[in-house]
XYZ file of C-alpha atoms in Angstrom:
557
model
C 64.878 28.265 47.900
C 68.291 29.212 46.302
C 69.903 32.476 47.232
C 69.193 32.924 43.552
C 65.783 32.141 43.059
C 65.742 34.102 46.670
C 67.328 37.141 44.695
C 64.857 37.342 41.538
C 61.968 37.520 44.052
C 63.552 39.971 45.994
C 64.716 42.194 42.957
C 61.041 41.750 42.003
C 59.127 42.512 44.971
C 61.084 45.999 44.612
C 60.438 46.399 40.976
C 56.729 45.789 41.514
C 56.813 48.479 44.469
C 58.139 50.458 42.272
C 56.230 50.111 39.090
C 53.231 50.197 41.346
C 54.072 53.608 42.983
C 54.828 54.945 39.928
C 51.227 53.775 38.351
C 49.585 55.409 41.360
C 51.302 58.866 40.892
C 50.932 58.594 37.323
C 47.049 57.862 37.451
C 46.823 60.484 40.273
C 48.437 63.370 37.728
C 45.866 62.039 34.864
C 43.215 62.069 37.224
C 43.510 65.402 38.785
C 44.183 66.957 34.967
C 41.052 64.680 33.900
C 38.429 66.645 36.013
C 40.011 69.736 34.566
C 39.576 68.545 31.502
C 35.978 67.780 31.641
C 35.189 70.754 32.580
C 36.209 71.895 29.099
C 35.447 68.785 26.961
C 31.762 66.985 25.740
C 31.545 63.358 25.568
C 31.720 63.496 21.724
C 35.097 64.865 22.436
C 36.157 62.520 24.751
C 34.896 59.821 22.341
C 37.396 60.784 19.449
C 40.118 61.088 21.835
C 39.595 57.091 23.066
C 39.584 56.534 19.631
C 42.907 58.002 18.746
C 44.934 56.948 22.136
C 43.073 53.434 20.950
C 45.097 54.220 17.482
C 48.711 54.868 19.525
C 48.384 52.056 21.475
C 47.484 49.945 18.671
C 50.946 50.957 16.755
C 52.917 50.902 19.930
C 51.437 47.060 20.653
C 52.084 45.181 17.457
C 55.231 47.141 17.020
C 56.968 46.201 20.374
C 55.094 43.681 22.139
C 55.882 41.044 21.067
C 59.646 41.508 21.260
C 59.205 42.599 24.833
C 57.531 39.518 25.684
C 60.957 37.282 23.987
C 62.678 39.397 25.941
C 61.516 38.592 28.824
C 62.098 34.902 28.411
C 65.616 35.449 27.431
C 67.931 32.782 29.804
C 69.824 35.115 32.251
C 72.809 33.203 32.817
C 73.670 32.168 36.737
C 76.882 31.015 36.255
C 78.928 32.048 39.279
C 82.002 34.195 38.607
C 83.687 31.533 39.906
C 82.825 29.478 37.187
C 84.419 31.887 34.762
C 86.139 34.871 35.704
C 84.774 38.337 36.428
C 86.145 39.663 33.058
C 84.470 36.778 31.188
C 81.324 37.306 32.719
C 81.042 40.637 31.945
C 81.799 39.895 28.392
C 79.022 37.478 28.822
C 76.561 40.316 29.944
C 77.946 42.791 27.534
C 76.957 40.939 24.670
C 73.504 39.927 25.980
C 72.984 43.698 26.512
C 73.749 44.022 22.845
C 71.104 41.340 21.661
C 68.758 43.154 22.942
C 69.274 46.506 21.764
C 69.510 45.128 18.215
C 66.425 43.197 18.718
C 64.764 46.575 19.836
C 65.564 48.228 16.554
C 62.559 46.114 15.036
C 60.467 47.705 16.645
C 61.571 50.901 16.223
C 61.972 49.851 11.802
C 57.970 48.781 12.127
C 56.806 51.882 13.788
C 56.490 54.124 11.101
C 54.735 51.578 8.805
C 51.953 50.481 11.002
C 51.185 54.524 12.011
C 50.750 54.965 8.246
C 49.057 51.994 7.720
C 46.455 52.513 10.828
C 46.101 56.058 10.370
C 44.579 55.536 6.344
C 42.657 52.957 8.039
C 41.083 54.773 10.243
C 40.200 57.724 7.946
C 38.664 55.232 5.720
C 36.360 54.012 8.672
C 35.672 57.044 10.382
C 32.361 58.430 10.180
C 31.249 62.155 9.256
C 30.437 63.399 13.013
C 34.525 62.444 14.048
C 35.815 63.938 10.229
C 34.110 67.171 11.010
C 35.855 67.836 14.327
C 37.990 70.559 14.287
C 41.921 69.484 13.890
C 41.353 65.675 13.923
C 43.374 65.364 11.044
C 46.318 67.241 12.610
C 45.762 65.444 15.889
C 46.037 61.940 14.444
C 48.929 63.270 12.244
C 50.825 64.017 15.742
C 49.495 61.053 17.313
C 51.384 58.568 14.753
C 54.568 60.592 15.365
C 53.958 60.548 18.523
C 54.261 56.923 18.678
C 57.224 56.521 16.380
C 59.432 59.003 18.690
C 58.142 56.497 21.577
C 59.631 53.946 19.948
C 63.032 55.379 19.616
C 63.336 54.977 23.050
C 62.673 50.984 22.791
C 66.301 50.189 23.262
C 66.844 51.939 26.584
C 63.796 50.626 27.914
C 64.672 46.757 27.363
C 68.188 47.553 28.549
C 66.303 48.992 31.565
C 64.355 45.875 31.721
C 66.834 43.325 31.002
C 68.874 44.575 34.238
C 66.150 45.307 36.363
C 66.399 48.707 36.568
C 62.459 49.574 37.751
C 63.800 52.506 39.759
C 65.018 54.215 36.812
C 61.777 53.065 34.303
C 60.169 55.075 36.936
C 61.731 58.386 37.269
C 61.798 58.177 33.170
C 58.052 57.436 32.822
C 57.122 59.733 35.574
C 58.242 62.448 34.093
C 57.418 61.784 30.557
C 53.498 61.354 32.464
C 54.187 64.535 34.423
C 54.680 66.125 30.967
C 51.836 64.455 29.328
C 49.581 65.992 31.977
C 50.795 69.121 31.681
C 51.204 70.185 27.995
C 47.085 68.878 27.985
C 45.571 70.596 30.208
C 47.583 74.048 29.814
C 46.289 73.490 25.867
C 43.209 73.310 26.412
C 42.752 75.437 29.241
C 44.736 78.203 26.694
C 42.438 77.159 23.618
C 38.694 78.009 25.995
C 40.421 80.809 26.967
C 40.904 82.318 23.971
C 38.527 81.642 22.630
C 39.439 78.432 20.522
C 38.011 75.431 19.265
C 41.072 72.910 19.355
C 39.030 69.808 19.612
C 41.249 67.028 20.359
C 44.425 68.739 19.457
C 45.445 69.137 23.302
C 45.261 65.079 23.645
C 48.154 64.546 20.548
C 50.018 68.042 22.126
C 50.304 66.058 25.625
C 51.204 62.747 23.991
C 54.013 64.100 21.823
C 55.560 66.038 24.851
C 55.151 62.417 26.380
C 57.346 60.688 23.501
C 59.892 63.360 23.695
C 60.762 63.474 27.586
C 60.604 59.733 27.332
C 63.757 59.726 25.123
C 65.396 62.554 26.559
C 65.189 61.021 30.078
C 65.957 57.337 28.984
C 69.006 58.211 26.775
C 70.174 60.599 29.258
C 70.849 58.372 31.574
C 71.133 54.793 29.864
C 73.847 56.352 27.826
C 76.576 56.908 29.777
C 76.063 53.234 31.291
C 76.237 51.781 27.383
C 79.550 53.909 27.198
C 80.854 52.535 30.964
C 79.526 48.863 30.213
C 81.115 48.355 26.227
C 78.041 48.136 24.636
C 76.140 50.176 22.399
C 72.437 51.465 22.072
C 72.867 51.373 17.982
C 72.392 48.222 16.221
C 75.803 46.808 16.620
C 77.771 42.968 15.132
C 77.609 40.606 17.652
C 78.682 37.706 16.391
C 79.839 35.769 12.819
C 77.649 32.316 13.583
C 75.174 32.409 10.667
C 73.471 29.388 12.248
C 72.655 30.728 15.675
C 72.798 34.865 14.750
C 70.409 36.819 12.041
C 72.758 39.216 9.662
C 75.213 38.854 12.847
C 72.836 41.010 14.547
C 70.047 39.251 15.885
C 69.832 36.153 18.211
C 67.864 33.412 16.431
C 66.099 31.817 18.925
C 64.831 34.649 20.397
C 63.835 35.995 17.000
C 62.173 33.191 16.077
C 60.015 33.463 19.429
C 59.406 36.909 18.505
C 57.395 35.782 15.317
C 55.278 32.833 17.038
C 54.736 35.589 19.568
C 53.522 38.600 16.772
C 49.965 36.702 15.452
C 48.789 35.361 19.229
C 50.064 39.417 20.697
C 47.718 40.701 17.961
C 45.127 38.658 18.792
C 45.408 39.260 22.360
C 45.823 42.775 21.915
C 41.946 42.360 19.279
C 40.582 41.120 22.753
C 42.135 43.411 25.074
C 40.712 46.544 23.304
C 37.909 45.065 21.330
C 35.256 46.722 23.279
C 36.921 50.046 21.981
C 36.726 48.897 18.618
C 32.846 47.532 19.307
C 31.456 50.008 20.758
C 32.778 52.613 17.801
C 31.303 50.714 15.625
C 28.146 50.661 16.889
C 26.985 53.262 19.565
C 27.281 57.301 18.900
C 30.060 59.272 19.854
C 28.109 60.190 23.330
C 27.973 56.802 24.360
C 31.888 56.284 23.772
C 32.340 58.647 25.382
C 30.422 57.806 28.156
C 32.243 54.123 27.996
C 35.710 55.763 27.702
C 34.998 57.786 31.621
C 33.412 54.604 33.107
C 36.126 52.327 31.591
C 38.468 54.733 32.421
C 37.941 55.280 35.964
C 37.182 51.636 36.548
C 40.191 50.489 35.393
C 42.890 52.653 37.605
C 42.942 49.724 39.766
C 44.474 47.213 37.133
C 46.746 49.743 36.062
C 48.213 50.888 39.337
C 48.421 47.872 40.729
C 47.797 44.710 38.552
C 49.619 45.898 35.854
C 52.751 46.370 37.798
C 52.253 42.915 39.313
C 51.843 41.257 35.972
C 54.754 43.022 34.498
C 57.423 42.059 37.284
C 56.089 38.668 37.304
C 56.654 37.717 34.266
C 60.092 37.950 34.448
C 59.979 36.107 37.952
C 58.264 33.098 36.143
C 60.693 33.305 33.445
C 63.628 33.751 35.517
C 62.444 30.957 38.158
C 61.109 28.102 35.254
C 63.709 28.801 32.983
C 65.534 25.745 34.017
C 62.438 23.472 33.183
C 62.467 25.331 29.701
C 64.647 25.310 26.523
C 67.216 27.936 26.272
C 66.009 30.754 24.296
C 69.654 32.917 24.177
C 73.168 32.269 24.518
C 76.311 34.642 24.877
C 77.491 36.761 22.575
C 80.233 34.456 20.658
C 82.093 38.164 19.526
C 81.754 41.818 19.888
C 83.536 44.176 17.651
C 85.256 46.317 19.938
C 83.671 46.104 22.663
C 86.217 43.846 24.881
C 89.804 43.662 25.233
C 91.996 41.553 23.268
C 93.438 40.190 26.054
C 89.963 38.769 27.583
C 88.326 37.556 24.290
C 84.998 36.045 24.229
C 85.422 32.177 25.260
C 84.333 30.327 21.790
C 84.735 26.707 23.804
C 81.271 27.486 26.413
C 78.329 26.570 24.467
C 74.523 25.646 25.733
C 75.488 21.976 25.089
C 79.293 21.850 26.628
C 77.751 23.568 29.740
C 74.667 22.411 31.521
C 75.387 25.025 34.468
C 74.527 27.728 31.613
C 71.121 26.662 31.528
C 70.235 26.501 34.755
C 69.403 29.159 36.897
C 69.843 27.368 40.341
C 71.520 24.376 41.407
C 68.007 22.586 42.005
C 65.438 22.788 39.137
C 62.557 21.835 41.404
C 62.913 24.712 43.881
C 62.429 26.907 40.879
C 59.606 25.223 40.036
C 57.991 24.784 43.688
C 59.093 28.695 44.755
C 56.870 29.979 40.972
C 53.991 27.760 42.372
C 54.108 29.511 45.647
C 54.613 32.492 44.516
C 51.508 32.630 41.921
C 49.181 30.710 44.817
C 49.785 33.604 47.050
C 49.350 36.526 44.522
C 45.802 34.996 43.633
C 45.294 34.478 46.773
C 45.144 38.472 47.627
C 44.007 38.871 44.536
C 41.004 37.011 45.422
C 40.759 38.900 48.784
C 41.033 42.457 46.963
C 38.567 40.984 44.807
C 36.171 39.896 47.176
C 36.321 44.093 48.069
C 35.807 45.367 44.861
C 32.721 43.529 43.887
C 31.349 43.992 47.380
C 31.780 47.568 48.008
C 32.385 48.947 44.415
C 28.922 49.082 42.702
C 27.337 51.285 45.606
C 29.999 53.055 45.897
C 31.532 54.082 42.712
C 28.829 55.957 41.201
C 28.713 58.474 44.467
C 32.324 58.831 44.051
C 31.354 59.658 40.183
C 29.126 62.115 40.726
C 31.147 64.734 42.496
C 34.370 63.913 40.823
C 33.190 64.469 37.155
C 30.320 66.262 37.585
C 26.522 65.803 36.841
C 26.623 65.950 33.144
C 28.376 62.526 33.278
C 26.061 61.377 35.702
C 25.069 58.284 33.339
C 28.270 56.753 33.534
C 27.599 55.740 37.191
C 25.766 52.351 36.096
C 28.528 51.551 33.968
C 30.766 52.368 36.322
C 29.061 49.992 39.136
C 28.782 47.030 36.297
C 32.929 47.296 35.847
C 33.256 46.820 39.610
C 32.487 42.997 38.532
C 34.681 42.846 35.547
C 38.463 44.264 37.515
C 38.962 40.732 39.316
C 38.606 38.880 35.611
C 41.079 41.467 34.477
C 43.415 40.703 37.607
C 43.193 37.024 37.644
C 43.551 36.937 33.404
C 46.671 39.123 33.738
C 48.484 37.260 36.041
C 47.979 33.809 34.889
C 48.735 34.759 30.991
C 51.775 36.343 32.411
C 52.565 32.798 33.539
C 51.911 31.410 30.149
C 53.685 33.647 28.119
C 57.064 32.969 30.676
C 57.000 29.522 30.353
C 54.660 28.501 26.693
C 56.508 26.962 23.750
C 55.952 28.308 20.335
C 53.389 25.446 19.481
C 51.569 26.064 22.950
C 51.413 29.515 21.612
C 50.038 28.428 18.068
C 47.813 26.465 20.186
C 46.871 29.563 22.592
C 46.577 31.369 19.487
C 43.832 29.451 17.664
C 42.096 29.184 21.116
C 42.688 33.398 20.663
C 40.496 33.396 17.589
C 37.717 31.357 19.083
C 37.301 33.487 21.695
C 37.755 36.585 19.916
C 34.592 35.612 17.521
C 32.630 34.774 20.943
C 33.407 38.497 21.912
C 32.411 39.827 18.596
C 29.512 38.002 18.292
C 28.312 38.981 22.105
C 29.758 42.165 21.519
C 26.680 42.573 18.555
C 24.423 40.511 21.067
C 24.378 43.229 23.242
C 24.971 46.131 21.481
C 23.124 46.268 18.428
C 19.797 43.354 19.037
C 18.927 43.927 22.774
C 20.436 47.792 22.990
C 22.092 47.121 26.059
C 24.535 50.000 25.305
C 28.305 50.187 27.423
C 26.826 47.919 30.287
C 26.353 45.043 27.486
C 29.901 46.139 26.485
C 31.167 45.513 30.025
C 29.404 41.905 30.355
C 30.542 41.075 26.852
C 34.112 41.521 27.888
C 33.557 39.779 31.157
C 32.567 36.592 29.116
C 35.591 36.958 26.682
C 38.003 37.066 30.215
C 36.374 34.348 31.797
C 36.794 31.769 28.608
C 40.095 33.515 28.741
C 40.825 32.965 32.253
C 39.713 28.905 31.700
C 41.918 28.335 29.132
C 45.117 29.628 31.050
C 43.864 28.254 34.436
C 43.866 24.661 33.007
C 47.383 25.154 31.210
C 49.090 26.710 34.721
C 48.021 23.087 36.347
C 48.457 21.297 33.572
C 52.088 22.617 33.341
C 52.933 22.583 37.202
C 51.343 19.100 37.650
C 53.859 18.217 34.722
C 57.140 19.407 36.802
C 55.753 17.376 39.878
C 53.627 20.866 41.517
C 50.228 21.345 41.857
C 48.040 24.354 41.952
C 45.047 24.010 44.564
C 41.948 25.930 43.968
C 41.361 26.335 47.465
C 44.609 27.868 48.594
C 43.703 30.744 45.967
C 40.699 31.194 46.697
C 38.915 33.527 49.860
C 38.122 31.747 52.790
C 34.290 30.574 53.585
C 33.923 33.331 56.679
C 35.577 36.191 54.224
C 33.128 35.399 51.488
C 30.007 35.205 53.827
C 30.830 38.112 55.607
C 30.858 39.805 51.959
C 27.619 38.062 50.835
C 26.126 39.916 54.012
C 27.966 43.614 53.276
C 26.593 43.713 49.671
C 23.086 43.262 51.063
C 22.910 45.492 53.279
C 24.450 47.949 50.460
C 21.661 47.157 48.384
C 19.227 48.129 50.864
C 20.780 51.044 52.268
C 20.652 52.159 48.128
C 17.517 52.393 48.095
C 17.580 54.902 51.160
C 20.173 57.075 49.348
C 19.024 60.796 48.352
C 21.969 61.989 46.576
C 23.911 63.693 49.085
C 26.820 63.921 50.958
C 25.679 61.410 53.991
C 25.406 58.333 50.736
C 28.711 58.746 50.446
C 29.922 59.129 54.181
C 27.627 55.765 55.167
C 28.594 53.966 52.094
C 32.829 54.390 53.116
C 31.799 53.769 56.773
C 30.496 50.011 55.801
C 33.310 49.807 53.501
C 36.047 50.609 55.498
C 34.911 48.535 58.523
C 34.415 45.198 55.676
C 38.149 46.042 54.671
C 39.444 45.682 58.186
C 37.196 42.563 58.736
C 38.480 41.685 55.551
């Protein structure tokens, strides 16, 4: 392995520790001001607010996501500063840091459209029962402007991306969370006390404070580098090539990535939270809200720690393949005052003139063989985590239910044990489409993308299965979403080996997978879990045996 490729995976390592550590602290705020909160709030409540944070991610998603994802897979270039200079090379990295920004403005242009546009969609669909709450219309008023101040913020965050700057994304987001929390539960905690019926007001309070700490913190301290570094966090003229540059502001490559990227992120984003939109359309308000706990809860382990993962990796996979791939950006031919005139930009380096440019090590195949290794061991303990989960979760998550959110949500608990089975599909999904969407060309996108809409109508169609013929309510939610991941999972699995058998690599099964002693010894736990349920009385001691067998399988384990 390169000192290089040795330095990405380093670099990432820390950004996932740090991502990570910043999901758990972030869930552990939302779940400490979430059992406050439901002390004060009914599941018809909590219902309409899934529905509108399903609204502000939806305008946050096909607004940004599919920029970030270019992004991503812009070429860093490795050129030594040997090869050019140090002032050159920071010209070089100046005027990336400028493509960027002025790619991020986009995003922030398309915000404001797609919160008007989903917000008179919504009202159009919504049914009397979430109409009549009190303030709804206010709260999704604050919720769209919520999201557009998010997105003003856009540029500092793929600046803080581009360099690697996890540390910083989270001390920004941290805060911004820590503010989220806060502003929530002191609203509602004011509105019972006096008196008030706020309904979900003190959701789209806490996510506007969330938007505006976000840019306060991010600009606050990415400013001040933009000033140091020459470049700026306004849309700014990069360079006078009409063939290679957009309106001299936007890289063409990458912008043309971003647009084969925009129909397969919507799609993906349709299957990612199409059991929200299923299950409004056809269950009450109750039983969303029951879903939204259960999915809720269930789910802190792919965001505090898969999430990360999947995040950080795709830039590895990126970074690492990107020598096996076709440049997607190139310097910065010219910046308007943003250099010296004594160290102009060198017009004479292009992708063609200068194979070292695209070519992030000196030995294509170690970047290839070190991205195999890399995603063999991450499903590999992703495998052994999951092993855990599905063993030890479905006993023991509804105990930890009942005394954390009370008995009145006391039915979630069999939704809640069903989810245990779906986390690995979401873990193993994540990681290998983060793989795909590092490394995929725009026509294996289109490709992905029609492969998308098949599956999407198999969730849909499920989805109805389920929910409206055999009544199966959230749990037939849950097991239509685990079929959607698994096709999922198939179609990515067989691309990953398809592509690494391509560059000479090969992904085994086995390696990923458990050993045969680790899996027995779990067949063996989850019986005797199932028995000892059926000895369980509703106390304290079910949950005290329950951890005992658990923890003594995870050191086994």
């Amino acid at each position: 392995m390169s000192n290089a490729q040795a330095s990405v995976l380093a670099r990432s390592v820390r950004g996932a520790s740090f991502l990570i550590l910043l999901q758990i602290g972030s869930r552990a705020l939302t779940f400490a001001v979430n059992q406050v909160l439901l002390r004060y709030l009914s599941p018809e409540l909590l219902g309409v607010s899934s529905q509108l944070e399903l609204y502000g991610i939806s305008v946050l998603y096909f607004a940004r996501e599919s920029l970030r994802v270019s992004l991503q897979r812009q070429r860093v270039d490795s050129r030594r500063e040997g090869d050019h200079g140090p002032r050159e090379t920071k010209n070089i990295e100046f005027g990336r840091a400028q493509e960027v920004v002025n790619l991020s403005y986009i995003a922030v242009l398309l915000g404001p459209f797609l919160a008007f546009a989903f917000a008179t969609l919504y009202i159009q669909k919504a049914g009397p029962a979430v109409l009549n709450i009190p303030y709804v219309y206010q709260s999704l008023v604050l919720f769209g402007l919520a999201t557009v101040v998010e997105l003003l913020a856009e540029p500092c965050f793929v600046i803080a991306q581009q360099q690697m700057l996890y540390g910083l994304r989270a001390s920004v987001e941290s805060s911004a969370t820590f503010t989220r929390c806060v502003l929530t539960c002191a609203t509602a905690i004011w509105a019972s006390t006096n008196g008030q019926n706020l309904g979900v007001l003190p959701f789209a309070v806490g996510q506007m404070g969330y938007a505006l700490v976000l840019n306060l913190v991010y600009y606050g301290k990415i400013w001040r580098s933009s000033y140091k570094e020459g470049y700026s966090l306004f849309p700014k003229h990069v360079s006078a090539d009409i063939s290679d540059y957009v309106l001299s502001l936007f890289y063409r490559p990458t912008l043309t990535l971003s647009i084969n990227l925009y129909a397969q992120s919507g799609l993906k984003h349709l299957l990612t939270q199409g059991d929200s939109v299923l299950i409004a359309l056809f269950t009450s308000l109750s039983s969303q809200g029951v879903y939204a706990l259960a999915s809720n809860y269930g789910s802190l382990i792919a965001r505090m720690l898969f999430q990360p993962i999947e995040e950080s990796s795709r830039g590895v996979f990126g970074r690492l393949l990107a020598s096996a791939n076709a440049p997607v950006s190139k310097p910065a031919e010219s910046m308007q005052s943003s250099t010296s005139s004594e160290n102009p930009p060198d017009h004479t380096q292009t992708h063609e003139e200068s194979p070292s440019a695209n070519t992030p090590s000196k030995s294509p195949g170690s970047g290839i063989a070190s991205a195999c290794s890399y995603l063999t061991t991450l499903l590999h303990l992703y495998g052994l985590l999951s092993l855990f989960i599905t063993t030890v979760g479905p006993t023991i998550a509804p105990l930890l239910l009942r005394y954390v959110a009370g008995p009145a949500w006391s039915s979630a608990g069999a939704v809640l044990a069903v989810y245990c089975y779906y986390i690995p599909l979401l873990a193993l999904n994540g990681i290998l489409e983060a793989f795909v969407s590092a490394v995929a060309t725009p026509a294996q996108l289109r490709v992905q993308s029609v492969w998308m809409l098949a599956f999407s109508a198999g969730f849909a169609i499920s989805g109805y299965v389920l929910l409206q013929v055999y009544d199966y309510g959230a749990k037939g939610l849950v097991a239509a979403n685990a079929v959607n991941m698994a096709m999922r999972i198939l179609w990515s699995w067989n691309f990953v080996r398809g592509y690494l058998g391509g560059q000479g690599s090969k992904l085994g099964s086995v390696e990923c997978l458990p050993n045969i002693v680790s899996i027995s010894v779990g067949v063996v736990v989850a019986s005797y879990l199932a028995v000892l349920r059926q000895s369980f009385h509703g106390g304290y001691l079910d949950l005290v045996q329950t951890v005992a067998v658990g923890g003594l399988y995870g050191v086994v384990l």
